[in-house]
PDB file of C-alpha atoms in Angstrom:
ATOM      1  CA  MET A 707     -12.963 -14.928 -10.231  1.00 66.00           C
ATOM      2  CA  LYS A 708     -12.522 -18.716 -10.941  1.00 78.00           C
ATOM      3  CA  GLU A 709     -13.626 -18.390 -14.772  1.00 79.00           C
ATOM      4  CA  GLU A 710     -11.895 -14.690 -14.952  1.00 76.00           C
ATOM      5  CA  THR A 711      -8.632 -15.989 -13.932  1.00 79.00           C
ATOM      6  CA  LEU A 712      -8.742 -18.791 -16.433  1.00 85.00           C
ATOM      7  CA  GLU A 713      -9.785 -16.471 -19.229  1.00 86.00           C
ATOM      8  CA  HIS A 714      -6.853 -14.809 -18.395  1.00 84.00           C
ATOM      9  CA  VAL A 715      -4.173 -17.744 -18.136  1.00 88.00           C
ATOM     10  CA  ARG A 716      -5.743 -19.343 -21.318  1.00 90.00           C
ATOM     11  CA  PHE A 717      -5.269 -15.791 -22.713  1.00 91.00           C
ATOM     12  CA  SER A 718      -1.395 -15.426 -21.584  1.00 91.00           C
ATOM     13  CA  ILE A 719      -0.804 -18.638 -22.595  1.00 91.00           C
ATOM     14  CA  LYS A 720      -1.656 -18.286 -25.514  1.00 93.00           C
ATOM     15  CA  VAL A 721      -0.187 -14.682 -26.207  1.00 93.00           C
ATOM     16  CA  PHE A 722       3.146 -15.877 -24.361  1.00 92.00           C
ATOM     17  CA  LYS A 723       3.857 -19.007 -27.327  1.00 91.00           C
ATOM     18  CA  TRP A 724       2.675 -16.350 -29.723  1.00 93.00           C
ATOM     19  CA  ILE A 725       4.440 -13.057 -29.437  1.00 91.00           C
ATOM     20  CA  VAL A 726       6.611 -13.860 -26.060  1.00 90.00           C
ATOM     21  CA  LEU A 727       9.350 -16.423 -27.039  1.00 87.00           C
ATOM     22  CA  PRO A 728       9.467 -15.232 -30.114  1.00 88.00           C
ATOM     23  CA  VAL A 729      10.515 -11.555 -29.188  1.00 84.00           C
ATOM     24  CA  SER A 730      12.840 -13.577 -26.372  1.00 85.00           C
ATOM     25  CA  LEU A 731      14.749 -14.403 -29.287  1.00 83.00           C
ATOM     26  CA  HIS A 732      16.266 -11.093 -28.427  1.00 79.00           C
ATOM     27  CA  ILE A 733      18.786 -12.971 -26.057  1.00 83.00           C
ATOM     28  CA  PHE A 734      20.842 -14.453 -28.935  1.00 85.00           C
ATOM     29  CA  VAL A 735      20.510 -11.659 -31.465  1.00 81.00           C
ATOM     30  CA  ASN A 736      21.999  -9.644 -27.925  1.00 80.00           C
ATOM     31  CA  LEU A 737      24.870 -12.266 -27.755  1.00 83.00           C
ATOM     32  CA  TYR A 738      25.558 -12.446 -31.293  1.00 83.00           C
ATOM     33  CA  PHE A 739      26.182  -8.854 -32.238  1.00 84.00           C
ATOM     34  CA  PHE A 740      26.583  -7.599 -29.624  1.00 81.00           C
ATOM     35  CA  LYS A 741      28.353  -9.849 -27.098  1.00 82.00           C
ATOM     36  CA  GLU A 742      26.041  -9.362 -25.073  1.00 78.00           C
ATOM     37  CA  ASN A 743      24.153 -11.426 -21.949  1.00 82.00           C
ATOM     38  CA  ALA A 744      20.530 -10.352 -21.866  1.00 80.00           C
ATOM     39  CA  LEU A 745      19.278 -13.282 -20.390  1.00 85.00           C
ATOM     40  CA  ASN A 746      18.461 -12.056 -17.139  1.00 85.00           C
ATOM     41  CA  SER A 747      16.495  -9.009 -18.514  1.00 83.00           C
ATOM     42  CA  ALA A 748      14.442 -11.832 -20.942  1.00 87.00           C
ATOM     43  CA  LEU A 749      14.139 -14.284 -18.052  1.00 90.00           C
ATOM     44  CA  TRP A 750      12.448 -10.998 -15.614  1.00 90.00           C
ATOM     45  CA  GLY A 751      11.202  -9.938 -18.895  1.00 89.00           C
ATOM     46  CA  MET A 752       9.126 -12.502 -19.477  1.00 91.00           C
ATOM     47  CA  LEU A 753       8.590 -12.238 -15.024  1.00 92.00           C
ATOM     48  CA  LEU A 754       7.042  -8.855 -15.767  1.00 92.00           C
ATOM     49  CA  PHE A 755       4.636  -9.680 -18.550  1.00 93.00           C
ATOM     50  CA  PHE A 756       2.538 -12.734 -15.882  1.00 91.00           C
ATOM     51  CA  TYR A 757       2.812 -10.119 -13.317  1.00 91.00           C
ATOM     52  CA  SER A 758       1.958  -7.069 -15.659  1.00 91.00           C
ATOM     53  CA  ASN A 759      -2.061  -9.963 -16.929  1.00 90.00           C
ATOM     54  CA  PHE A 760      -2.982  -9.474 -13.180  1.00 86.00           C
ATOM     55  CA  LEU A 761      -1.662  -5.706 -12.168  1.00 86.00           C
ATOM     56  CA  PRO A 762      -4.690  -4.263 -13.333  1.00 85.00           C
ATOM     57  CA  ASP A 763      -6.536  -6.039 -10.487  1.00 81.00           C
ATOM     58  CA  LEU A 764      -4.348  -5.893  -7.535  1.00 73.00           C
ATOM     59  CA  PRO A 765      -4.558  -1.979  -6.781  1.00 66.00           C
ATOM     60  CA  SER A 766      -8.342  -3.935  -6.406  1.00 69.00           C
ATOM     61  CA  VAL A 767      -8.122  -3.919  -2.661  1.00 63.00           C
ATOM     62  CA  TYR A 768      -8.421  -0.202  -2.422  1.00 66.00           C
ATOM     63  CA  ARG A 769     -10.672   0.591  -4.169  1.00 67.00           C
ATOM     64  CA  LYS A 770     -13.827   2.120  -2.760  1.00 64.00           C
ATOM     65  CA  LYS A 771     -17.365   3.042  -4.480  1.00 59.00           C
ATOM     66  CA  LYS A 772     -18.071   6.123  -6.276  1.00 57.00           C
ATOM     67  CA  LYS A 773     -19.888   8.198  -4.343  1.00 58.00           C
ATOM     68  CA  THR A 774     -19.386   8.875  -0.764  1.00 55.00           C
ATOM     69  CA  ASN A 775     -21.953  11.081   0.682  1.00 61.00           C
ATOM     70  CA  GLY A 776     -22.875  12.697  -2.730  1.00 57.00           C
ATOM     71  CA  VAL A 777     -18.959  13.463  -3.176  1.00 59.00           C
ATOM     72  CA  ALA A 778     -17.115  12.225  -5.882  1.00 57.00           C
ATOM     73  CA  LYS A 779     -13.516  12.376  -3.651  1.00 67.00           C
ATOM     74  CA  ASP A 780     -10.551  10.652  -4.842  1.00 70.00           C
ATOM     75  CA  LEU A 781      -7.518  10.210  -4.885  1.00 75.00           C
ATOM     76  CA  PRO A 782      -4.676  12.660  -5.809  1.00 81.00           C
ATOM     77  CA  TRP A 783      -2.544  11.589  -8.593  1.00 83.00           C
ATOM     78  CA  TYR A 784       0.388  10.446  -7.055  1.00 86.00           C
ATOM     79  CA  LYS A 785      -1.258   8.369  -4.492  1.00 81.00           C
ATOM     80  CA  LYS A 786      -3.764   6.493  -7.144  1.00 82.00           C
ATOM     81  CA  TYR A 787      -0.466   5.626  -9.128  1.00 86.00           C
ATOM     82  CA  ALA A 788       1.148   3.879  -6.840  1.00 85.00           C
ATOM     83  CA  LEU A 789      -1.589   1.879  -5.619  1.00 81.00           C
ATOM     84  CA  LEU A 790      -0.286   0.638  -9.869  1.00 85.00           C
ATOM     85  CA  LEU A 791       3.287   0.534  -9.611  1.00 89.00           C
ATOM     86  CA  PHE A 792       3.872  -0.466  -5.953  1.00 86.00           C
ATOM     87  CA  ALA A 793       1.173  -3.132  -5.917  1.00 81.00           C
ATOM     88  CA  PRO A 794       3.351  -5.965  -4.478  1.00 80.00           C
ATOM     89  CA  LEU A 795       4.914  -3.736  -1.261  1.00 84.00           C
ATOM     90  CA  LEU A 796       1.104  -2.639  -0.557  1.00 77.00           C
ATOM     91  CA  ILE A 797      -0.468  -6.333  -0.681  1.00 73.00           C
ATOM     92  CA  TRP A 798       2.135  -6.995   1.503  1.00 81.00           C
ATOM     93  CA  ILE A 799       1.585  -4.268   3.999  1.00 79.00           C
ATOM     94  CA  LEU A 800      -1.973  -4.822   3.327  1.00 72.00           C
ATOM     95  CA  PHE A 801      -1.595  -8.964   4.493  1.00 75.00           C
ATOM     96  CA  SER A 802       0.973  -6.936   7.056  1.00 82.00           C
ATOM     97  CA  GLY A 803      -1.905  -5.427   9.904  1.00 79.00           C
ATOM     98  CA  ILE A 804      -0.688  -2.427   8.650  1.00 77.00           C
ATOM     99  CA  GLN A 805      -4.050  -0.026   7.496  1.00 73.00           C
ATOM    100  CA  LEU A 806      -3.873   2.725   4.668  1.00 70.00           C
ATOM    101  CA  THR A 807      -6.595   5.291   5.008  1.00 72.00           C
ATOM    102  CA  TRP A 808      -6.064   5.162   0.906  1.00 71.00           C
ATOM    103  CA  ARG A 809      -9.062   4.120  -1.472  1.00 69.00           C
ATOM    104  CA  THR A 810      -9.056   4.802  -5.016  1.00 68.00           C
ATOM    105  CA  THR A 811     -12.229   5.130  -7.190  1.00 64.00           C
ATOM    106  CA  GLU A 812      -9.799   3.789 -10.373  1.00 65.00           C
ATOM    107  CA  THR A 813     -10.202   0.763 -11.942  1.00 76.00           C
ATOM    108  CA  PHE A 814      -6.993   0.905 -14.058  1.00 85.00           C
ATOM    109  CA  HIS A 815      -8.669  -0.851 -16.681  1.00 88.00           C
ATOM    110  CA  ASN A 816      -7.212   1.557 -18.866  1.00 90.00           C
ATOM    111  CA  PHE A 817      -4.739   3.027 -21.108  1.00 94.00           C
ATOM    112  CA  LYS A 818      -4.031   5.981 -19.254  1.00 92.00           C
ATOM    113  CA  SER A 819      -2.497   3.899 -16.949  1.00 92.00           C
ATOM    114  CA  LEU A 820      -1.021   1.584 -18.813  1.00 95.00           C
ATOM    115  CA  THR A 821       0.791   4.785 -20.379  1.00 95.00           C
ATOM    116  CA  ALA A 822       2.319   5.305 -16.382  1.00 94.00           C
ATOM    117  CA  TYR A 823       2.821   1.235 -16.499  1.00 94.00           C
ATOM    118  CA  GLY A 824       5.264   1.677 -19.261  1.00 95.00           C
ATOM    119  CA  VAL A 825       6.818   4.565 -18.318  1.00 95.00           C
ATOM    120  CA  PHE A 826       8.056   3.702 -15.377  1.00 95.00           C
ATOM    121  CA  LEU A 827       8.825   0.367 -16.625  1.00 94.00           C
ATOM    122  CA  SER A 828      10.971   1.963 -19.068  1.00 94.00           C
ATOM    123  CA  LEU A 829      12.816   3.980 -15.753  1.00 94.00           C
ATOM    124  CA  LEU A 830      13.358   0.985 -13.812  1.00 92.00           C
ATOM    125  CA  GLY A 831      14.850  -1.287 -17.090  1.00 90.00           C
ATOM    126  CA  PHE A 832      17.041   2.235 -17.195  1.00 92.00           C
ATOM    127  CA  LEU A 833      18.422   1.958 -14.021  1.00 91.00           C
ATOM    128  CA  VAL A 834      18.970  -2.322 -13.684  1.00 88.00           C
ATOM    129  CA  PHE A 835      20.599  -2.790 -16.840  1.00 84.00           C
ATOM    130  CA  VAL A 836      21.722   0.311 -18.579  1.00 85.00           C
ATOM    131  CA  ASN A 837      26.017   0.455 -18.734  1.00 76.00           C
ATOM    132  CA  PHE A 838      27.895   2.755 -19.559  1.00 81.00           C
ATOM    133  CA  PRO A 839      28.847   4.022 -21.985  1.00 84.00           C
ATOM    134  CA  ILE A 840      25.405   3.691 -23.266  1.00 82.00           C
ATOM    135  CA  GLU A 841      25.825   0.699 -26.746  1.00 80.00           C
ATOM    136  CA  VAL A 842      23.236  -0.845 -28.397  1.00 78.00           C
ATOM    137  CA  GLY A 843      23.018  -4.297 -26.674  1.00 74.00           C
ATOM    138  CA  SER A 844      22.579  -2.747 -23.355  1.00 79.00           C
ATOM    139  CA  MET A 845      19.562  -0.699 -24.553  1.00 85.00           C
ATOM    140  CA  ILE A 846      17.858  -2.951 -26.523  1.00 82.00           C
ATOM    141  CA  LYS A 847      18.191  -4.811 -22.500  1.00 82.00           C
ATOM    142  CA  VAL A 848      16.681  -1.970 -21.183  1.00 87.00           C
ATOM    143  CA  PHE A 849      13.479  -1.537 -23.043  1.00 88.00           C
ATOM    144  CA  ALA A 850      13.276  -5.743 -22.928  1.00 87.00           C
ATOM    145  CA  ILE A 851      11.793  -4.577 -19.274  1.00 90.00           C
ATOM    146  CA  PRO A 852       9.172  -1.893 -20.746  1.00 94.00           C
ATOM    147  CA  PHE A 853       8.132  -4.718 -24.594  1.00 93.00           C
ATOM    148  CA  TYR A 854       7.506  -7.168 -21.811  1.00 93.00           C
ATOM    149  CA  GLY A 855       5.567  -5.659 -19.823  1.00 94.00           C
ATOM    150  CA  ILE A 856       3.053  -3.283 -21.489  1.00 95.00           C
ATOM    151  CA  ILE A 857       2.211  -6.888 -23.930  1.00 95.00           C
ATOM    152  CA  GLY A 858       1.465  -8.193 -20.282  1.00 94.00           C
ATOM    153  CA  TYR A 859      -0.595  -5.499 -19.899  1.00 95.00           C
ATOM    154  CA  LEU A 860      -2.441  -5.068 -22.878  1.00 95.00           C
ATOM    155  CA  THR A 861      -3.050  -8.782 -22.743  1.00 94.00           C
ATOM    156  CA  HIS A 862      -5.582  -8.260 -19.137  1.00 92.00           C
ATOM    157  CA  LEU A 863      -6.845  -5.769 -21.334  1.00 93.00           C
ATOM    158  CA  LYS A 864      -7.908  -7.296 -24.492  1.00 93.00           C
ATOM    159  CA  VAL A 865      -9.636 -10.291 -21.894  1.00 91.00           C
ATOM    160  CA  ASP A 866     -11.587  -7.685 -20.077  1.00 88.00           C
ATOM    161  CA  GLU A 867     -12.523  -6.039 -23.826  1.00 88.00           C
ATOM    162  CA  ILE A 868     -11.304  -3.114 -22.714  1.00 86.00           C
ATOM    163  CA  TRP A 869      -8.758  -3.156 -26.234  1.00 79.00           C
TER     164      TRP A 869
END
């Protein structure tokens, strides 16, 4: 586990230096061209990058073996993706002593889960950063959130040799 974590950290630092930091220049573009302060979306995005790099492994606490009594019964899709999208809340619930009977065979190391996560982050970014009337500057802030999250998730998939 230590070796895999170090591998993830090393690669994510490399991606951070070569992709995330240069893309974070959108702060200055937003400030200069659109008179919008995008520092908050960039900082949240960087935090999301590192969080997303470890996200596919977080719901593994709720993972079960493929077959139970010869039958492969799994959770409904909405519960599976609740495990992915609300992983920090569910991990907190676990450590609080509340027992959830949810168990899934899904590992979230796939592009379907990445797509669901990207849509979730897009909606979250829209709810948090959109200003009405909608302007180009605020849309850059909105789309920065899913961009950073997807880059982090893809970094994880690359280290695990899924992509």
